[in-house]
Amino acid sequence: MGGAAECRNLGRLAATIVYDPDIRNDGNAANDDCETGNNRQVITSQQLAQKLAEAH
């Protein structure tokens, strides 16, 4: 497997968290995500390769 080396040519990568619509309506304030601006992260393939190399 190429691992981090293969990640360098992917361009940009995006990860998005999507919640079930009723998560805000269940009455449990401990799991409500009222800050929707932090549910998406975009990084370059070089950044991903670096993170993978650091974790290894």
PDB file of N, CA, C and O in Angstrom, residues 1-8 52 56:
ATOM      1  N   MET A   1       0.834  -1.187   0.000  1.00  0.00           N
ATOM      2  CA  MET A   1       0.000   0.000   0.000  1.00  0.00           C
ATOM      3  C   MET A   1       0.877   1.248   0.000  1.00  0.00           C
ATOM      4  O   MET A   1       1.846   1.313   0.722  1.00  0.00           O
ATOM      5  N   GLY A   2       0.469   2.256  -0.749  1.00  0.00           N
ATOM      6  CA  GLY A   2       1.231   3.483  -0.845  1.00  0.00           C
ATOM      7  C   GLY A   2       1.044   4.419   0.329  1.00  0.00           C
ATOM      8  O   GLY A   2       1.887   5.217   0.638  1.00  0.00           O
ATOM      9  N   GLY A   3      -0.102   4.345   1.003  1.00  0.00           N
ATOM     10  CA  GLY A   3      -0.354   5.164   2.184  1.00  0.00           C
ATOM     11  C   GLY A   3      -0.270   6.643   1.899  1.00  0.00           C
ATOM     12  O   GLY A   3      -0.886   7.155   0.974  1.00  0.00           O
ATOM     13  N   ALA A   4       0.523   7.347   2.702  1.00  0.00           N
ATOM     14  CA  ALA A   4       0.619   8.794   2.610  1.00  0.00           C
ATOM     15  C   ALA A   4       1.118   9.253   1.242  1.00  0.00           C
ATOM     16  O   ALA A   4       0.709  10.294   0.750  1.00  0.00           O
ATOM     17  N   ALA A   5       1.988   8.472   0.621  1.00  0.00           N
ATOM     18  CA  ALA A   5       2.514   8.865  -0.689  1.00  0.00           C
ATOM     19  C   ALA A   5       1.400   8.971  -1.717  1.00  0.00           C
ATOM     20  O   ALA A   5       1.423   9.842  -2.580  1.00  0.00           O
ATOM     21  N   GLU A   6       0.405   8.098  -1.646  1.00  0.00           N
ATOM     22  CA  GLU A   6      -0.713   8.146  -2.586  1.00  0.00           C
ATOM     23  C   GLU A   6      -1.614   9.348  -2.358  1.00  0.00           C
ATOM     24  O   GLU A   6      -2.292   9.796  -3.257  1.00  0.00           O
ATOM     25  N   CYS A   7      -1.637   9.890  -1.156  1.00  0.00           N
ATOM     26  CA  CYS A   7      -2.507  11.013  -0.825  1.00  0.00           C
ATOM     27  C   CYS A   7      -2.043  12.321  -1.450  1.00  0.00           C
ATOM     28  O   CYS A   7      -2.826  13.245  -1.579  1.00  0.00           O
ATOM     29  N   ARG A   8      -0.812  12.415  -1.829  1.00  0.00           N
ATOM     30  CA  ARG A   8      -0.256  13.686  -2.287  1.00  0.00           C
ATOM     31  C   ARG A   8      -0.854  14.172  -3.595  1.00  0.00           C
ATOM     32  O   ARG A   8      -0.761  15.335  -3.920  1.00  0.00           O
ATOM     33  N   LEU A  52      -0.742  11.944   8.244  1.00  0.00           N
ATOM     34  CA  LEU A  52      -0.556  10.500   8.266  1.00  0.00           C
ATOM     35  C   LEU A  52       0.886  10.125   8.602  1.00  0.00           C
ATOM     36  O   LEU A  52       1.132   9.174   9.345  1.00  0.00           O
ATOM     37  N   HIS A  56       2.211   8.016  12.053  1.00  0.00           N
ATOM     38  CA  HIS A  56       2.827   6.703  11.877  1.00  0.00           C
ATOM     39  C   HIS A  56       4.025   6.560  12.715  1.00  0.00           C
ATOM     40  O   HIS A  56       4.688   6.605  13.415  1.00  0.00           O
TER      41      HIS A  56
END
